[in-house]
Short mmCIF file of C-alpha atoms and ligand atoms in Angstrom, two decimals:
data_model
loop_
_atom_site.label_atom_id
_atom_site.label_comp_id
_atom_site.label_asym_id
_atom_site.label_seq_id
_atom_site.Cartn_x
_atom_site.Cartn_y
_atom_site.Cartn_z
CA MET A 1055 -21.52 -27.64 11.79
CA MET A 1056 -19.83 -26.54 8.63
CA ASN A 1057 -16.23 -27.47 8.57
CA LEU A 1058 -13.48 -25.39 7.08
CA THR A 1059 -12.00 -28.48 5.51
CA ILE A 1060 -14.84 -28.63 3.01
CA PHE A 1061 -13.01 -25.89 1.14
CA GLY A 1062 -10.37 -27.85 -0.74
CA THR A 1063 -7.70 -26.16 -2.80
CA GLY A 1064 -9.98 -25.91 -5.79
CA ALA A 1065 -12.51 -23.99 -3.80
CA CYS A 1066 -9.73 -21.94 -2.25
CA LEU A 1067 -8.78 -20.77 -5.72
CA LEU A 1068 -12.32 -19.79 -6.48
CA GLN A 1069 -13.69 -16.76 -4.83
CA ARG A 1070 -16.74 -16.69 -2.66
CA SER A 1071 -18.51 -15.02 -5.54
CA LYS A 1072 -21.45 -12.66 -5.08
CA MET A 1073 -19.15 -11.82 -2.34
CA LEU A 1074 -21.33 -11.12 0.60
CA VAL A 1075 -23.41 -14.26 0.86
CA PRO A 1076 -20.71 -16.90 0.68
CA LEU A 1077 -18.35 -14.70 2.64
CA VAL A 1078 -20.82 -14.50 5.45
CA LEU A 1079 -21.22 -18.26 5.30
CA LEU A 1080 -17.51 -18.84 5.38
CA THR A 1081 -16.99 -16.36 8.16
CA LEU A 1082 -19.80 -17.96 10.12
CA CYS A 1083 -18.26 -21.35 9.63
CA VAL A 1084 -14.96 -20.12 10.97
CA ILE A 1085 -16.52 -18.42 13.93
CA THR A 1086 -18.57 -21.50 14.71
CA GLN A 1087 -15.41 -23.53 14.65
CA ALA A 1088 -13.52 -20.98 16.62
CA ASN A 1089 -15.96 -21.02 19.46
CA GLY A 1090 -16.73 -24.69 19.31
CA ASN A 1091 -14.81 -27.75 20.33
CA ALA A 1092 -11.44 -26.85 18.92
CA SER A 1093 -9.57 -29.26 21.14
CA VAL A 1094 -10.29 -32.19 18.84
CA LYS A 1095 -7.11 -31.62 16.90
CA LYS A 1096 -3.73 -31.53 18.57
CA PHE A 1097 -0.27 -30.44 17.51
CA PRO A 1098 2.04 -33.45 17.43
CA GLU A 1099 4.92 -33.43 19.92
CA ASN A 1100 7.51 -32.77 17.23
CA PHE A 1101 5.64 -29.80 15.74
CA LEU A 1102 7.82 -26.72 16.29
CA LEU A 1103 5.77 -24.03 18.01
CA GLY A 1104 7.94 -20.97 18.48
CA ALA A 1105 8.45 -17.30 17.82
CA ALA A 1106 10.60 -15.22 15.49
CA THR A 1107 12.71 -12.04 15.36
CA SER A 1108 15.41 -10.55 13.17
CA ALA A 1109 18.77 -9.03 14.07
CA TYR A 1110 18.37 -5.40 13.04
CA GLN A 1111 14.86 -5.21 14.46
CA ILE A 1112 15.79 -6.22 18.00
CA GLU A 1113 19.53 -6.51 18.65
CA GLY A 1114 20.77 -2.95 18.91
CA GLY A 1115 24.51 -2.88 19.66
CA TRP A 1116 24.88 -1.48 16.15
CA ASN A 1117 28.64 -0.90 16.54
CA ALA A 1118 29.32 -2.98 19.64
CA ASP A 1119 32.44 -5.13 19.85
CA GLY A 1120 33.60 -4.53 16.32
CA LYS A 1121 30.33 -4.90 14.43
CA GLY A 1122 30.46 -3.30 10.97
CA GLU A 1123 27.83 -1.13 9.33
CA SER A 1124 24.90 -2.52 7.43
CA VAL A 1125 22.91 -0.57 4.89
CA TRP A 1126 20.33 0.13 7.62
CA ASP A 1127 22.90 1.49 10.10
CA TYR A 1128 24.40 3.72 7.46
CA TYR A 1129 21.23 5.15 5.91
CA LEU A 1130 19.29 5.64 9.12
CA HIS A 1131 22.18 7.65 10.55
CA LYS A 1132 22.66 9.66 7.38
CA GLN A 1133 19.00 10.22 6.58
CA PRO A 1134 16.87 9.65 9.71
CA ASP A 1135 13.65 10.73 8.00
CA ILE A 1136 13.58 7.44 6.09
CA VAL A 1137 11.86 6.18 9.23
CA LYS A 1138 8.51 7.75 9.97
CA ASP A 1139 9.18 8.39 13.65
CA PHE A 1140 12.92 9.08 13.24
CA THR A 1141 13.86 6.05 15.32
CA ASN A 1142 16.47 3.49 14.31
CA GLY A 1143 17.94 0.16 15.34
CA ASP A 1144 20.94 1.50 17.28
CA ILE A 1145 19.55 0.11 20.52
CA ALA A 1146 16.16 -1.36 19.52
CA ALA A 1147 15.10 -3.99 22.08
CA ASP A 1148 18.78 -4.28 23.06
CA SER A 1149 18.81 -8.03 22.59
CA TYR A 1150 22.56 -7.83 22.03
CA HIS A 1151 22.75 -7.31 25.78
CA LEU A 1152 19.42 -8.82 26.85
CA TYR A 1153 19.52 -12.13 24.97
CA GLU A 1154 19.43 -14.05 28.24
CA ARG A 1155 16.07 -12.48 29.03
CA ASP A 1156 14.87 -13.34 25.52
CA VAL A 1157 15.73 -16.97 26.09
CA GLU A 1158 14.03 -16.81 29.48
CA ILE A 1159 10.91 -15.52 27.73
CA LEU A 1160 11.02 -18.40 25.28
CA LYS A 1161 11.28 -20.71 28.26
CA GLU A 1162 8.32 -19.01 29.92
CA LEU A 1163 6.33 -19.65 26.77
CA GLY A 1164 7.51 -23.24 26.60
CA ALA A 1165 8.62 -22.53 23.02
CA LYS A 1166 10.11 -25.46 21.18
CA ALA A 1167 12.04 -23.35 18.69
CA TYR A 1168 13.27 -19.81 18.09
CA ARG A 1169 13.80 -18.22 14.70
CA PHE A 1170 16.33 -15.39 14.77
CA SER A 1171 18.72 -13.94 12.22
CA ILE A 1172 22.45 -13.44 12.26
CA SER A 1173 23.74 -9.99 11.46
CA TRP A 1174 26.21 -10.41 8.58
CA THR A 1175 28.36 -7.46 9.73
CA ARG A 1176 28.53 -8.70 13.30
CA ILE A 1177 30.37 -11.76 11.97
CA LEU A 1178 32.14 -10.12 9.02
CA PRO A 1179 32.40 -6.37 9.78
CA ASP A 1180 33.10 -5.28 6.20
CA GLY A 1181 31.02 -8.09 4.75
CA THR A 1182 34.04 -9.98 3.40
CA THR A 1183 36.04 -12.81 4.89
CA ASN A 1184 39.02 -10.47 5.39
CA PHE A 1185 38.25 -10.39 9.06
CA ILE A 1186 36.05 -12.66 11.16
CA ASN A 1187 34.90 -10.91 14.31
CA PRO A 1188 35.38 -13.24 17.30
CA HIS A 1189 32.98 -11.16 19.40
CA GLY A 1190 30.21 -11.64 16.88
CA ILE A 1191 30.83 -15.38 16.85
CA ALA A 1192 30.87 -15.40 20.66
CA TYR A 1193 27.53 -13.56 20.87
CA TYR A 1194 25.65 -16.01 18.67
CA SER A 1195 27.41 -18.97 20.30
CA ARG A 1196 26.18 -17.85 23.70
CA LEU A 1197 22.66 -17.41 22.38
CA ILE A 1198 22.62 -20.80 20.63
CA ASP A 1199 24.09 -22.59 23.65
CA LEU A 1200 21.51 -21.07 25.96
CA LEU A 1201 18.70 -22.09 23.63
CA LEU A 1202 19.93 -25.64 23.31
CA ALA A 1203 20.42 -25.93 27.06
CA ASP A 1204 16.68 -25.31 27.33
CA ASN A 1205 15.79 -27.63 24.47
CA ILE A 1206 14.80 -24.74 22.25
CA LEU A 1207 15.74 -25.43 18.66
CA PRO A 1208 17.44 -22.56 16.81
CA LEU A 1209 16.12 -21.85 13.32
CA VAL A 1210 18.64 -19.40 11.95
CA THR A 1211 18.18 -16.90 9.13
CA LEU A 1212 21.43 -15.91 7.44
CA TYR A 1213 20.10 -12.77 5.83
CA HIS A 1214 17.16 -10.70 7.05
CA TRP A 1215 17.75 -7.53 4.97
CA ASP A 1216 20.82 -6.08 6.74
CA LEU A 1217 23.24 -6.01 3.80
CA PRO A 1218 26.82 -4.85 4.54
CA ILE A 1219 27.04 -1.23 3.41
CA ALA A 1220 30.04 -1.83 1.12
CA PHE A 1221 28.01 -4.26 -1.00
CA SER A 1222 25.03 -1.97 -1.08
CA ASN A 1223 27.28 0.78 -2.43
CA ASN A 1224 28.49 -1.64 -5.05
CA GLY A 1225 25.08 -2.29 -6.57
CA GLY A 1226 23.63 -4.37 -3.73
CA TRP A 1227 21.36 -7.13 -4.98
CA LEU A 1228 21.41 -5.71 -8.48
CA ASN A 1229 24.99 -6.93 -8.66
CA GLU A 1230 25.34 -10.68 -9.08
CA THR A 1231 28.67 -10.74 -7.22
CA THR A 1232 26.86 -9.89 -3.96
CA GLY A 1233 25.68 -13.50 -4.09
CA ASP A 1234 29.28 -14.71 -4.20
CA ARG A 1235 30.05 -12.74 -1.04
CA PHE A 1236 26.88 -14.15 0.52
CA GLY A 1237 28.11 -17.65 -0.21
CA GLU A 1238 31.40 -16.93 1.53
CA TYR A 1239 29.58 -15.57 4.56
CA ALA A 1240 27.25 -18.59 4.60
CA ARG A 1241 30.22 -20.96 4.52
CA ILE A 1242 31.70 -19.34 7.62
CA VAL A 1243 28.42 -19.41 9.50
CA PHE A 1244 27.76 -23.08 8.59
CA ASN A 1245 31.29 -23.93 9.61
CA VAL A 1246 31.14 -22.18 12.98
CA PHE A 1247 27.59 -22.94 14.09
CA GLY A 1248 26.60 -25.95 12.01
CA ASP A 1249 27.36 -28.54 14.65
CA LYS A 1250 24.57 -26.99 16.75
CA VAL A 1251 22.17 -25.40 14.26
CA LYS A 1252 20.24 -27.81 12.06
CA HIS A 1253 17.72 -25.50 10.40
CA TRP A 1254 18.99 -22.74 8.12
CA ILE A 1255 17.04 -20.09 6.28
CA THR A 1256 19.22 -18.47 3.64
CA VAL A 1257 17.25 -15.31 2.81
CA ASN A 1258 14.13 -13.69 4.20
CA GLU A 1259 11.36 -12.57 1.85
CA PRO A 1260 13.15 -11.81 -1.42
CA SER A 1261 9.91 -10.39 -2.82
CA ILE A 1262 9.19 -7.75 -0.18
CA HIS A 1263 12.89 -7.02 0.27
CA CYS A 1264 13.44 -6.38 -3.44
CA SER A 1265 10.25 -4.40 -3.94
CA PHE A 1266 10.87 -2.10 -0.97
CA MET A 1267 14.45 -1.43 -2.05
CA TYR A 1268 14.21 -1.23 -5.81
CA GLU A 1269 10.58 -1.03 -6.95
CA TYR A 1270 9.26 1.52 -4.46
CA GLY A 1271 12.57 2.78 -3.07
CA ILE A 1272 11.29 3.03 0.51
CA HIS A 1273 14.00 0.91 2.12
CA PRO A 1274 17.70 1.73 1.87
CA PRO A 1275 19.38 2.22 -0.54
CA LEU A 1276 16.15 3.96 -1.75
CA LYS A 1277 16.77 3.13 -5.40
CA LYS A 1278 13.66 3.26 -7.54
CA SER A 1279 14.00 1.13 -10.62
CA PRO A 1280 10.39 0.11 -11.28
CA GLY A 1281 9.73 -3.01 -13.23
CA VAL A 1282 13.42 -3.78 -13.51
CA GLY A 1283 15.28 -3.76 -10.18
CA PHE A 1284 12.66 -5.89 -8.46
CA TYR A 1285 13.13 -8.81 -10.87
CA GLU A 1286 16.89 -8.46 -11.05
CA CYS A 1287 17.19 -8.41 -7.28
CA GLY A 1288 14.90 -11.43 -6.92
CA ARG A 1289 16.89 -13.32 -9.52
CA ASN A 1290 20.19 -12.59 -7.79
CA LEU A 1291 18.75 -13.53 -4.40
CA LEU A 1292 17.58 -16.85 -5.81
CA LEU A 1293 21.07 -17.50 -7.17
CA ALA A 1294 22.59 -16.46 -3.83
CA HIS A 1295 20.22 -18.78 -1.99
CA ALA A 1296 21.16 -21.63 -4.32
CA LYS A 1297 24.84 -20.89 -3.76
CA ALA A 1298 24.47 -21.19 0.00
CA TYR A 1299 22.41 -24.35 -0.43
CA HIS A 1300 25.09 -26.00 -2.59
CA ILE A 1301 27.87 -24.96 -0.22
CA TYR A 1302 25.98 -26.64 2.59
CA ASP A 1303 25.21 -29.66 0.47
CA VAL A 1304 28.76 -30.27 -0.69
CA GLU A 1305 30.77 -29.17 2.32
CA PHE A 1306 28.64 -29.63 5.42
CA ARG A 1307 25.55 -31.77 5.01
CA LYS A 1308 27.27 -35.11 5.45
CA ASN A 1309 28.77 -34.19 8.82
CA GLN A 1310 26.17 -31.77 10.11
CA GLY A 1311 22.95 -33.33 8.82
CA GLY A 1312 20.95 -30.10 8.81
CA LYS A 1313 18.36 -28.60 6.49
CA VAL A 1314 18.43 -25.51 4.34
CA GLY A 1315 15.48 -23.50 3.03
CA LEU A 1316 14.37 -19.90 2.52
CA SER A 1317 11.47 -17.76 3.75
CA LEU A 1318 8.94 -16.32 1.31
CA ASP A 1319 6.21 -13.79 1.94
CA ALA A 1320 2.88 -15.15 0.81
CA GLU A 1321 -0.56 -13.60 1.07
CA TRP A 1322 -3.58 -15.59 0.04
CA PRO A 1323 -5.39 -14.15 -3.01
CA ILE A 1324 -9.14 -14.69 -3.38
CA ALA A 1325 -10.85 -13.97 -6.71
CA ALA A 1326 -13.11 -10.95 -6.43
CA SER A 1327 -15.73 -12.53 -8.66
CA ASP A 1328 -16.26 -15.84 -10.41
CA SER A 1329 -15.48 -14.33 -13.80
CA LEU A 1330 -12.78 -16.12 -15.75
CA ASP A 1331 -10.74 -12.93 -15.68
CA ASP A 1332 -10.64 -12.79 -11.91
CA LEU A 1333 -9.83 -16.48 -11.60
CA GLU A 1334 -6.92 -15.89 -13.94
CA ALA A 1335 -6.00 -12.89 -11.82
CA VAL A 1336 -5.62 -15.15 -8.80
CA LYS A 1337 -3.32 -17.47 -10.71
CA ASP A 1338 -1.30 -14.48 -11.87
CA TYR A 1339 -1.06 -13.17 -8.33
CA LEU A 1340 0.33 -16.50 -7.18
CA ALA A 1341 2.79 -16.60 -10.09
CA PHE A 1342 4.09 -13.10 -9.34
CA SER A 1343 4.36 -13.78 -5.59
CA VAL A 1344 5.32 -17.26 -4.35
CA GLY A 1345 5.65 -18.67 -7.89
CA GLN A 1346 8.47 -16.33 -8.84
CA TYR A 1347 10.63 -17.99 -6.18
CA MET A 1348 9.13 -21.42 -5.62
CA ASP A 1349 8.79 -22.47 -9.24
CA PRO A 1350 12.52 -22.13 -10.04
CA ILE A 1351 13.32 -24.10 -6.87
CA PHE A 1352 10.60 -26.73 -7.07
CA LYS A 1353 9.83 -26.86 -10.80
CA GLY A 1354 13.01 -25.74 -12.49
CA ASP A 1355 12.05 -22.34 -13.95
CA TYR A 1356 9.93 -19.22 -13.60
CA PRO A 1357 6.16 -19.72 -14.00
CA GLU A 1358 5.15 -19.39 -17.65
CA ARG A 1359 2.48 -16.79 -16.95
CA LEU A 1360 5.02 -14.59 -15.15
CA VAL A 1361 7.43 -14.84 -18.07
CA ASN A 1362 4.70 -14.15 -20.64
CA ARG A 1363 3.16 -11.18 -18.86
CA ILE A 1364 6.46 -9.39 -18.30
CA ALA A 1365 7.57 -10.10 -21.86
CA ALA A 1366 4.27 -8.72 -23.26
CA ALA A 1367 4.43 -5.58 -21.13
CA SER A 1368 8.09 -5.07 -22.04
CA ARG A 1369 7.20 -5.31 -25.75
CA ARG A 1370 4.37 -2.80 -25.35
CA GLN A 1371 6.79 -0.42 -23.70
CA GLY A 1372 9.25 -0.73 -26.55
CA CYS A 1373 11.92 -2.72 -24.71
CA THR A 1374 14.03 -4.88 -26.98
CA SER A 1375 13.96 -7.78 -24.54
CA SER A 1376 11.94 -8.80 -21.51
CA ARG A 1377 12.65 -6.97 -18.28
CA LEU A 1378 12.70 -10.39 -16.63
CA GLN A 1379 16.02 -11.87 -17.62
CA PRO A 1380 15.58 -15.61 -18.12
CA PHE A 1381 17.76 -18.10 -16.32
CA THR A 1382 20.27 -19.96 -18.46
CA ASP A 1383 19.92 -23.75 -18.51
CA LYS A 1384 22.92 -23.97 -16.22
CA GLN A 1385 21.33 -21.56 -13.74
CA LYS A 1386 18.02 -23.42 -13.87
CA ALA A 1387 19.76 -26.65 -12.97
CA TYR A 1388 21.72 -24.86 -10.25
CA ILE A 1389 18.57 -23.49 -8.56
CA ASN A 1390 16.33 -26.50 -9.09
CA GLY A 1391 15.87 -28.59 -5.95
CA THR A 1392 17.62 -26.21 -3.56
CA ALA A 1393 15.22 -26.32 -0.62
CA ASP A 1394 14.83 -28.94 2.05
CA PHE A 1395 11.85 -26.94 3.30
CA VAL A 1396 10.11 -23.69 2.55
CA GLY A 1397 9.49 -20.99 5.14
CA ILE A 1398 6.24 -19.10 4.68
CA ASN A 1399 5.67 -15.64 6.10
CA HIS A 1400 1.93 -15.11 5.97
CA TYR A 1401 0.06 -12.17 7.45
CA PHE A 1402 -3.14 -11.58 5.48
CA SER A 1403 -5.40 -12.35 2.53
CA LEU A 1404 -6.85 -10.11 -0.13
CA TYR A 1405 -9.35 -10.06 -2.95
CA VAL A 1406 -7.80 -9.89 -6.38
CA TYR A 1407 -9.28 -8.79 -9.69
CA ARG A 1408 -8.08 -8.17 -13.20
CA ASN A 1409 -7.42 -4.47 -13.50
CA GLU A 1410 -6.63 -3.62 -17.05
CA SER A 1411 -6.50 0.05 -16.29
CA VAL A 1412 -2.97 -0.41 -14.98
CA ARG A 1413 -2.06 -2.00 -18.29
CA GLY A 1414 -1.69 1.34 -19.97
CA TYR A 1415 1.32 2.13 -17.81
CA GLU A 1416 3.76 3.50 -20.29
CA THR A 1417 6.69 3.14 -17.99
CA PRO A 1418 7.67 -0.24 -16.63
CA SER A 1419 6.35 -1.22 -13.22
CA PHE A 1420 5.61 -4.35 -11.27
CA LEU A 1421 1.96 -3.39 -10.88
CA GLY A 1422 1.60 -2.70 -14.60
CA ASP A 1423 3.04 -6.15 -15.33
CA THR A 1424 0.53 -7.88 -13.10
CA GLU A 1425 -2.55 -5.93 -14.27
CA LEU A 1426 -4.05 -6.73 -10.91
CA GLY A 1427 -6.05 -4.79 -8.40
CA THR A 1428 -6.63 -5.85 -4.79
CA PHE A 1429 -8.89 -4.98 -1.87
CA GLN A 1430 -9.91 -6.46 1.44
CA ASP A 1431 -13.17 -7.17 3.18
CA PRO A 1432 -13.71 -4.38 5.72
CA SER A 1433 -15.39 -6.86 8.05
CA TRP A 1434 -12.13 -8.76 8.60
CA PRO A 1435 -10.74 -7.68 11.98
CA GLN A 1436 -8.25 -4.89 11.54
CA SER A 1437 -4.79 -4.63 13.12
CA ALA A 1438 -2.78 -1.43 13.54
CA PHE A 1439 -1.41 -1.98 10.02
CA THR A 1440 -3.95 -1.09 7.30
CA ARG A 1441 -3.38 -4.23 5.26
CA MET A 1442 -3.06 -6.69 8.08
CA ARG A 1443 -6.50 -8.09 8.81
CA GLU A 1444 -7.51 -11.42 10.28
CA TYR A 1445 -8.80 -13.94 7.78
CA ALA A 1446 -7.46 -17.31 8.94
CA PRO A 1447 -9.01 -19.48 6.16
CA GLY A 1448 -6.44 -17.78 3.91
CA LEU A 1449 -3.63 -19.62 5.68
CA TYR A 1450 -5.48 -22.92 5.34
CA CYS A 1451 -5.95 -22.30 1.62
CA LEU A 1452 -2.34 -21.27 1.16
CA LEU A 1453 -1.07 -24.45 2.83
CA MET A 1454 -3.37 -26.56 0.68
CA TYR A 1455 -2.18 -24.72 -2.42
CA LEU A 1456 1.48 -25.38 -1.56
CA LYS A 1457 0.70 -29.01 -0.92
CA ASP A 1458 -1.06 -29.48 -4.25
CA THR A 1459 1.23 -27.32 -6.38
CA TYR A 1460 4.67 -28.27 -5.13
CA HIS A 1461 4.33 -31.94 -4.14
CA ASN A 1462 3.66 -31.27 -0.51
CA PRO A 1463 6.98 -29.77 0.57
CA ALA A 1464 7.98 -29.48 4.22
CA VAL A 1465 6.71 -26.07 5.31
CA TYR A 1466 7.41 -23.92 8.34
CA ILE A 1467 5.28 -20.87 8.95
CA THR A 1468 8.28 -18.70 9.71
CA GLU A 1469 6.21 -15.55 10.35
CA ASN A 1470 2.59 -14.81 11.18
CA GLY A 1471 1.47 -11.93 13.34
CA PHE A 1472 -0.91 -9.09 14.04
CA PRO A 1473 0.37 -5.69 15.20
CA MET A 1474 -1.47 -3.70 17.82
CA THR A 1475 -1.24 0.03 18.41
CA PRO A 1476 0.81 1.29 21.37
CA ALA A 1477 -2.44 2.53 22.93
CA GLU A 1478 -3.61 -1.03 23.42
CA ASP A 1479 -2.40 -2.36 26.75
CA LEU A 1480 -1.32 -5.85 27.71
CA ASN A 1481 -4.82 -7.13 26.98
CA ASP A 1482 -4.17 -7.62 23.28
CA ASP A 1483 -7.32 -9.65 22.67
CA LYS A 1484 -7.35 -9.19 18.92
CA LYS A 1485 -3.81 -10.48 18.60
CA ALA A 1486 -4.64 -13.42 20.86
CA HIS A 1487 -7.65 -14.23 18.69
CA TYR A 1488 -5.60 -13.97 15.51
CA LEU A 1489 -2.98 -16.33 16.94
CA ARG A 1490 -5.58 -18.95 17.84
CA ALA A 1491 -7.46 -18.65 14.57
CA TYR A 1492 -4.33 -19.04 12.45
CA LEU A 1493 -3.03 -21.94 14.52
CA LYS A 1494 -6.43 -23.56 14.07
CA ALA A 1495 -6.03 -23.09 10.30
CA VAL A 1496 -2.65 -24.83 10.52
CA LEU A 1497 -4.17 -27.74 12.41
CA ASP A 1498 -6.95 -28.01 9.82
CA ALA A 1499 -4.43 -27.95 6.98
CA LYS A 1500 -2.34 -30.62 8.69
CA ALA A 1501 -5.42 -32.78 9.11
CA ASP A 1502 -5.93 -32.41 5.36
CA GLY A 1503 -2.43 -33.53 4.53
CA SER A 1504 -0.27 -30.39 4.63
CA ASN A 1505 3.34 -31.13 5.53
CA CYS A 1506 3.55 -28.10 7.82
CA GLN A 1507 6.11 -28.85 10.52
CA GLY A 1508 6.30 -25.69 12.56
CA TYR A 1509 4.89 -22.24 13.29
CA PHE A 1510 6.75 -19.13 14.45
CA PHE A 1511 4.73 -16.21 15.70
CA TRP A 1512 6.00 -12.78 14.69
CA SER A 1513 7.26 -11.50 16.95
CA LEU A 1514 8.74 -12.62 20.26
CA VAL A 1515 9.18 -9.02 21.43
CA ASP A 1516 8.30 -5.57 20.04
CA GLY A 1517 10.97 -4.47 17.58
CA LEU A 1518 11.80 -1.84 15.00
CA GLU A 1519 9.28 -2.11 12.18
CA TRP A 1520 11.80 -1.03 9.53
CA ALA A 1521 10.82 2.28 7.86
CA SER A 1522 7.72 2.47 10.09
CA GLY A 1523 9.87 2.83 13.18
CA LEU A 1524 9.63 1.70 16.76
CA GLN A 1525 6.52 3.39 17.99
CA LYS A 1526 3.55 2.54 15.87
CA TYR A 1527 3.27 -1.22 15.45
CA LYS A 1528 3.49 -3.59 18.38
CA PHE A 1529 3.99 -7.11 17.07
CA GLY A 1530 5.43 -8.60 20.26
CA LEU A 1531 3.99 -11.39 22.38
CA TYR A 1532 5.98 -9.44 24.94
CA GLN A 1533 5.77 -5.71 25.23
CA VAL A 1534 9.08 -3.87 25.33
CA ASP A 1535 9.11 -0.63 27.27
CA TYR A 1536 11.01 1.70 24.97
CA ASN A 1537 10.88 4.52 27.52
CA ASP A 1538 12.82 2.38 29.94
CA PRO A 1539 16.59 2.16 29.29
CA SER A 1540 16.48 -1.39 30.62
CA ARG A 1541 13.96 -2.28 27.89
CA LYS A 1542 11.75 -4.19 30.31
CA ARG A 1543 9.83 -7.03 28.66
CA THR A 1544 6.29 -7.83 29.83
CA ALA A 1545 4.02 -10.66 28.69
CA ARG A 1546 0.84 -9.67 26.89
CA LYS A 1547 -2.31 -11.75 26.96
CA SER A 1548 -1.30 -13.26 23.59
CA ALA A 1549 1.85 -14.62 25.27
CA LEU A 1550 -0.20 -16.33 28.00
CA VAL A 1551 -2.57 -17.76 25.43
CA TYR A 1552 0.34 -19.05 23.35
CA LYS A 1553 1.92 -20.58 26.42
CA GLU A 1554 -1.26 -22.53 27.08
CA ILE A 1555 -1.46 -23.71 23.46
CA ILE A 1556 2.15 -24.87 23.47
CA HIS A 1557 1.66 -26.57 26.81
CA SER A 1558 -1.55 -28.41 25.88
CA GLY A 1559 -0.98 -28.81 22.14
CA THR A 1560 -4.59 -27.69 21.66
CA ILE A 1561 -6.44 -24.44 21.11
CA ASP A 1562 -8.97 -23.30 23.66
CA PHE A 1563 -10.79 -20.20 22.43
CA SER A 1564 -12.40 -19.63 25.80
CA TYR A 1565 -9.17 -19.41 27.79
CA ASN A 1566 -8.94 -15.84 28.99
CA PRO A 1567 -5.85 -15.23 31.12
CA ASP A 1568 -5.13 -11.97 32.91
CA PRO A 1569 -1.75 -10.52 31.87
CA TYR A 1570 -1.77 -8.28 34.93
CA GLY A 1571 -2.29 -11.14 37.35
CA ASP A 1572 -0.14 -14.01 36.17
CA LYS A 1573 2.39 -14.81 38.87
CA CYS A 1574 4.34 -17.32 36.82
CA PHE A 1575 5.56 -14.67 34.44
CA LYS A 1576 7.78 -11.79 35.40
CA ASN A 1577 5.01 -9.26 35.00
CA THR A 1578 4.51 -8.77 38.66
C1 BGC B 2675 9.35 -9.08 7.71
C2 BGC B 2675 9.53 -8.63 9.14
C3 BGC B 2675 8.51 -7.56 9.48
C4 BGC B 2675 7.13 -8.17 9.32
C5 BGC B 2675 5.98 -7.25 9.72
C6 BGC B 2675 7.91 -9.26 7.31
O1 BGC B 2675 7.74 -8.81 6.01
O2 BGC B 2675 10.08 -10.25 7.49
O3 BGC B 2675 10.85 -8.20 9.30
O4 BGC B 2675 8.68 -7.03 10.75
O5 BGC B 2675 6.94 -8.55 7.99
O6 BGC B 2675 5.83 -6.20 8.84
#
């Protein structure tokens, strides 16, 4: 039987050229593994198997008990058509009131950890330390206490995109001082919760966050500043992350003994052919995605190829300096080494090729800077989201790449998931398959030396999918009935499958539970 592990990082970087033949081979190898004896490898006891959510996507209670407005609250009230189905996060899955049920769900799953985010304006209503909202503190304290009482480790994100509106109006992440305010917020959160929370994620996905806000202008504050805002925002988020890290390091680490990292979105790029150009394209893709954030933290500066490409494009476009502002030596030193672990949000892979036709872009843009084109293999199983297809070897390759490129850092997969359409019922077989296949890839990567220490499925329950709304994409292990004011949660098949994996520590591809018949869950 062919084993996935024969594809080391080197081979991961190369494409399965003459696409079809090797692709078929690779796919076959994965399928053979998937249906074969997968129980050989086991997750160690201390491996954190859990699930993830974020505040705005599930909490609701948008103005409850003194919570202030975030950029999402403000814009989705003012301009509801930002969201395709005109929904918003006012109530969402109502976890502000139903957190006890969420913890019960985690218990049902046997989850060892829960990744959730704190809403900045629930703690600091206007974003500043002028007023600390005791009700916000009390809410998260109750949640954390409940989790710990059930031996579920909290992994807490400080910032999952819900910027206080006042800061957004003041330039948002294009304004470096937002990072100073973030530091002050982080200090309060560390101070209040740090005796109980030992895993902190400063910011979630700077790359997607910045591109949706400032490159494409599809997330509030809808500011299109192509080829400029994206880099500036990313730079300021890196500095803000480093600020929070140093505050923890200097003021809290000794007494609290926790860890601080950040979560990055990372697809796996596969070269579309074995031409030198396409192999270079893969390296460029990695530099523009994870490299833009990981290199300053793990290597002390931006990747050279990122710097050179943006500088060259800027010159062509007649800019007097590069649109990517370099870090000063002081800033480089400040950012370098500021992660005790890295969180990876991985959903899919794609083929990448050198596309010089985008080079002619006269106006600055991220895409023009990369000169890359991408596509996917239509045979990869498709989710409800066009781009999200199952190709689990991509996660294996990504973990191997991180190991080899960044001295094997501690990694948590802080998001990985596969949305279904609302039409699909509780029998979400494709999601259950995706979950098993990706967990298998994690096990394979661990066997080959990856320092991956945990995995958080996205998402625990169905939530608001940002500008795509509430209705279209169902990421939850648990379905949430949005027609029911009580927001009833019901386990899908994927939840039962995950429960079994967590319980046994192994992956059984033949286990086929019935989500309509399980008496141990609250479905019946
Ligand atoms: C974000 C989540 C989002 C998920 C699925 C990630 O980029 O962190 O908030 O729901 O992708 O699109």
